[in-house]
Short mmCIF file of C-alpha atoms in Angstrom, two decimals:
data_model
loop_
_atom_site.label_atom_id
_atom_site.label_comp_id
_atom_site.label_asym_id
_atom_site.label_seq_id
_atom_site.Cartn_x
_atom_site.Cartn_y
_atom_site.Cartn_z
CA MET A 1093 16.29 18.12 36.43
CA PRO A 1094 13.51 16.49 38.55
CA LYS A 1095 11.94 13.26 37.31
CA LYS A 1096 8.42 13.47 36.03
CA LYS A 1097 5.84 11.76 38.17
CA ILE A 1098 4.13 9.03 36.19
CA SER A 1099 0.45 8.60 37.03
CA LYS A 1100 -1.40 5.43 36.22
CA ARG A 1101 -4.30 6.40 34.07
CA PRO A 1102 -7.17 3.87 34.08
CA GLY A 1103 -8.04 2.04 30.88
CA TRP A 1104 -11.46 2.56 29.34
CA ASP A 1105 -13.00 -0.57 30.93
CA GLU A 1106 -11.80 0.39 34.40
CA TYR A 1107 -12.94 3.99 33.89
CA PHE A 1108 -16.46 3.05 32.80
CA ILE A 1109 -16.91 0.27 35.39
CA ASN A 1110 -16.12 2.89 38.04
CA ILE A 1111 -18.77 5.16 36.54
CA ALA A 1112 -21.24 2.24 36.72
CA LYS A 1113 -20.41 1.96 40.45
CA ALA A 1114 -21.29 5.65 40.86
CA VAL A 1115 -24.55 5.19 38.92
CA ALA A 1116 -25.47 2.33 41.28
CA THR A 1117 -25.61 4.78 44.20
CA ARG A 1118 -28.94 6.04 42.77
CA ALA A 1119 -30.58 2.60 43.04
CA THR A 1120 -33.64 2.24 45.24
CA CYS A 1121 -33.32 -1.47 46.06
CA LEU A 1122 -32.88 -2.46 49.71
CA ARG A 1123 -30.92 -5.64 48.84
CA ARG A 1124 -28.52 -4.74 46.06
CA LYS A 1125 -27.66 -1.60 44.13
CA TYR A 1126 -26.70 -1.98 40.46
CA GLY A 1127 -25.54 0.55 37.92
CA ALA A 1128 -25.13 0.19 34.17
CA VAL A 1129 -23.38 2.42 31.66
CA ILE A 1130 -23.66 1.96 27.90
CA THR A 1131 -20.92 3.42 25.74
CA LYS A 1132 -20.19 3.60 22.05
CA ASP A 1133 -16.77 4.64 20.79
CA ASN A 1134 -15.85 5.44 24.43
CA ILE A 1135 -18.67 7.97 24.77
CA ILE A 1136 -21.45 7.44 27.29
CA VAL A 1137 -24.82 7.09 25.55
CA SER A 1138 -26.96 5.90 28.46
CA THR A 1139 -26.98 4.96 32.14
CA GLY A 1140 -29.41 3.06 34.33
CA TYR A 1141 -29.80 1.81 37.86
CA ASN A 1142 -32.19 -0.66 39.44
CA GLY A 1143 -35.39 0.80 40.80
CA ALA A 1144 -39.15 0.85 40.58
CA PRO A 1145 -40.83 1.93 37.33
CA ALA A 1146 -41.60 5.64 36.99
CA GLY A 1147 -44.58 6.64 39.13
CA MET A 1148 -44.47 3.49 41.27
CA LYS A 1149 -43.47 3.54 44.94
CA ASP A 1150 -39.97 2.07 45.31
CA CYS A 1151 -38.62 -0.11 48.11
CA LEU A 1152 -36.89 2.82 49.83
CA GLU A 1153 -40.20 4.71 49.99
CA ALA A 1154 -42.12 1.61 51.07
CA GLY A 1155 -39.43 0.71 53.59
CA LYS A 1156 -39.54 -2.97 52.68
CA CYS A 1157 -38.45 -5.55 50.14
CA THR A 1158 -40.89 -8.37 49.40
CA ARG A 1159 -38.17 -10.77 48.28
CA LYS A 1160 -36.11 -10.02 51.40
CA GLU A 1161 -39.13 -10.52 53.67
CA LEU A 1162 -39.82 -13.89 52.01
CA GLN A 1163 -36.10 -14.81 52.25
CA ILE A 1164 -35.87 -15.49 48.53
CA PRO A 1165 -32.26 -16.12 47.45
CA HIS A 1166 -30.54 -13.82 44.95
CA GLY A 1167 -31.29 -14.78 41.36
CA GLU A 1168 -34.69 -16.33 42.08
CA ARG A 1169 -38.33 -15.21 41.77
CA TYR A 1170 -37.69 -11.88 40.07
CA GLU A 1171 -41.40 -11.60 39.32
CA LEU A 1172 -41.88 -10.62 42.99
CA CYS A 1173 -39.47 -7.70 42.66
CA HIS A 1174 -40.79 -4.22 41.88
CA SER A 1175 -37.51 -3.00 40.37
CA VAL A 1176 -36.48 -2.71 36.77
CA HIS A 1177 -32.88 -3.91 36.41
CA ALA A 1178 -30.09 -1.41 35.72
CA GLU A 1179 -29.26 -3.01 32.36
CA ALA A 1180 -32.89 -2.77 31.19
CA ASN A 1181 -33.17 0.86 32.32
CA ALA A 1182 -29.96 1.76 30.44
CA VAL A 1183 -31.15 0.02 27.26
CA ILE A 1184 -34.60 1.64 27.21
CA ARG A 1185 -33.06 5.09 27.54
CA ALA A 1186 -30.77 4.70 24.53
CA ALA A 1187 -31.53 5.02 20.82
CA VAL A 1188 -31.41 1.84 18.72
CA HIS A 1189 -28.51 3.10 16.60
CA GLU A 1190 -26.50 3.83 19.78
CA LEU A 1191 -26.90 0.27 21.08
CA GLU A 1192 -25.70 -1.73 18.07
CA GLY A 1193 -22.02 -2.49 18.62
CA ALA A 1194 -21.98 -0.72 21.99
CA THR A 1195 -20.48 -1.81 25.32
CA ILE A 1196 -22.40 -2.14 28.58
CA TYR A 1197 -20.67 -1.86 31.96
CA ILE A 1198 -22.42 -3.32 35.02
CA SER A 1199 -21.47 -3.01 38.66
CA GLY A 1200 -23.34 -3.97 41.79
CA GLU A 1201 -23.10 -3.66 45.53
CA ASP A 1202 -24.69 -5.95 48.07
CA ASN A 1203 -26.09 -3.64 50.73
CA GLY A 1204 -23.92 -4.10 53.75
CA THR A 1205 -21.19 -6.33 52.31
CA GLY A 1206 -19.72 -4.32 49.42
CA GLU A 1207 -19.14 -5.09 45.76
CA CYS A 1208 -20.87 -8.16 44.36
CA HIS A 1209 -20.62 -10.38 41.30
CA SER A 1210 -22.64 -8.49 38.68
CA GLU A 1211 -23.18 -10.90 35.79
CA PRO A 1212 -26.51 -10.07 34.13
CA CYS A 1213 -29.51 -12.30 34.85
CA MET A 1214 -31.02 -14.37 32.04
CA MET A 1215 -33.67 -11.75 31.24
CA CYS A 1216 -31.08 -8.98 31.01
CA LYS A 1217 -28.84 -11.20 28.87
CA ARG A 1218 -31.70 -11.52 26.39
CA ILE A 1219 -32.25 -7.75 26.44
CA ILE A 1220 -28.53 -7.15 25.82
CA LEU A 1221 -28.50 -9.65 22.95
CA ASN A 1222 -31.64 -8.17 21.41
CA ALA A 1223 -30.16 -4.66 21.65
CA ARG A 1224 -27.13 -5.94 19.66
CA ILE A 1225 -24.68 -4.78 22.30
CA ALA A 1226 -21.27 -6.17 21.33
CA LYS A 1227 -19.37 -6.22 24.63
CA VAL A 1228 -20.31 -6.73 28.28
CA VAL A 1229 -18.06 -5.76 31.19
CA TYR A 1230 -19.24 -6.64 34.69
CA SER A 1231 -17.80 -6.57 38.21
CA ASP A 1232 -16.53 -9.88 39.55
CA GLY A 1233 -17.18 -8.95 43.20
CA ASN A 1234 -13.46 -8.92 44.03
CA GLY A 1235 -12.39 -5.51 42.73
CA SER A 1236 -11.92 -6.62 39.13
CA PHE A 1237 -14.19 -7.29 36.17
CA HIS A 1238 -15.01 -9.76 33.39
CA VAL A 1239 -15.08 -8.77 29.72
CA ILE A 1240 -17.21 -10.95 27.44
CA ASN A 1241 -18.81 -11.09 24.04
CA PRO A 1242 -22.55 -11.59 24.67
CA LYS A 1243 -22.78 -13.89 21.63
CA ASN A 1244 -20.98 -16.46 23.82
CA TRP A 1245 -24.24 -16.73 25.78
CA LEU A 1246 -25.80 -18.29 22.67
CA LYS A 1247 -23.45 -21.29 22.66
CA ASN A 1248 -25.01 -24.56 23.75
CA ARG A 1249 -28.51 -23.08 23.46
CA VAL A 1250 -31.21 -24.81 21.49
#
């Protein structure tokens, strides 16, 4: 009798982080593309990617990125960016009852160099905390991911 072929089935975190990577392909940023997936009980309730607000010309349409032109490093001067972050877009498209106790998966790609470290910025951390999301999973930039409880962000804060 032939042996059965055993296939490695991805765990839920790996599965949803890969979906976040696919969502990121819709992003309109010229610097980095991010995707976010929010799940509850392993069911997708919302997705989001970084891009300009509805009705506003995005960087792809404009053919330029203000922050890139000004050589502003990643993580600085977000007020000059026209995009809404993937995490924020995913949160605003979900119902309040779907967010409490949910998990958000975040993955990003640096245009031209591949996967990047995708820890949420401080503004998105506050949005995640306010939405009462219970678990955050984000790409580490090296083909793996971090799993954290967002309440840990509150430690050592005044």
